[in-house]
Coordinates of C-alpha atoms in Angstrom, one line a residue:
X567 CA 91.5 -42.9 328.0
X568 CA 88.4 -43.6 325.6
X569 CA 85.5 -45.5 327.5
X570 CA 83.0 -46.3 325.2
X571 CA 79.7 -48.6 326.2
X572 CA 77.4 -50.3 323.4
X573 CA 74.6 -52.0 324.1
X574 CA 73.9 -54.8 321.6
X575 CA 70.7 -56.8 321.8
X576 CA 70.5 -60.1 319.4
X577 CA 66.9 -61.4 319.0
X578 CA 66.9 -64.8 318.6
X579 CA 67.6 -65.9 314.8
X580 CA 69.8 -62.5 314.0
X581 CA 72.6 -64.9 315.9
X582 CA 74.5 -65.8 312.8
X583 CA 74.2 -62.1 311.5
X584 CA 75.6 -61.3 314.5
X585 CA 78.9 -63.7 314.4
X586 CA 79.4 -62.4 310.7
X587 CA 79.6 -59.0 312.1
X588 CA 81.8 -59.5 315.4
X589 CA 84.1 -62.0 312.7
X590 CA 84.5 -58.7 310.7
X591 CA 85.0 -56.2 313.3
X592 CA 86.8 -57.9 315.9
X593 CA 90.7 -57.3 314.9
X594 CA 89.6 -53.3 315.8
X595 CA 88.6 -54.2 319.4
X596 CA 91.8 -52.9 321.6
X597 CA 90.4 -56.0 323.5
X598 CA 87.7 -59.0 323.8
X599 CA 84.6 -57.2 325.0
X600 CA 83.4 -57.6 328.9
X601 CA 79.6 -59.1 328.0
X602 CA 76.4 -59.2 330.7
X603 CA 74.1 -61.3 330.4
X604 CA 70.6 -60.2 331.0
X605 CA 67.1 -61.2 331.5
X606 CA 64.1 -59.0 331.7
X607 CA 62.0 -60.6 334.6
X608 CA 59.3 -57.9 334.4
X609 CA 58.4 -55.3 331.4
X610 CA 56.6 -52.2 332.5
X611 CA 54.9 -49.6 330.4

């Protein structure tokens, strides 16, 4: 079994680049990807 983990991060007005892409790509997903949602509360260095 192939586990493979991607990290995508859309800056705000990339979002319809973004839907052309996943509209493209998405019939070679085995399955609907599991998404999390994140926030960065504090930025370091």
């Amino acid at each position: 079994m192939v586990h493979e983990i991607a990290l995508i991060t859309i800056k705000p007005g990339t979002e319809a680049d973004f839907q052309q892409w996943r509209a493209l790509v998405g019939p070679y997903f085995a399955s609907p990807p599991q998404v999390e949602h994140t926030q960065t509360v504090i930025q370091g260095f």
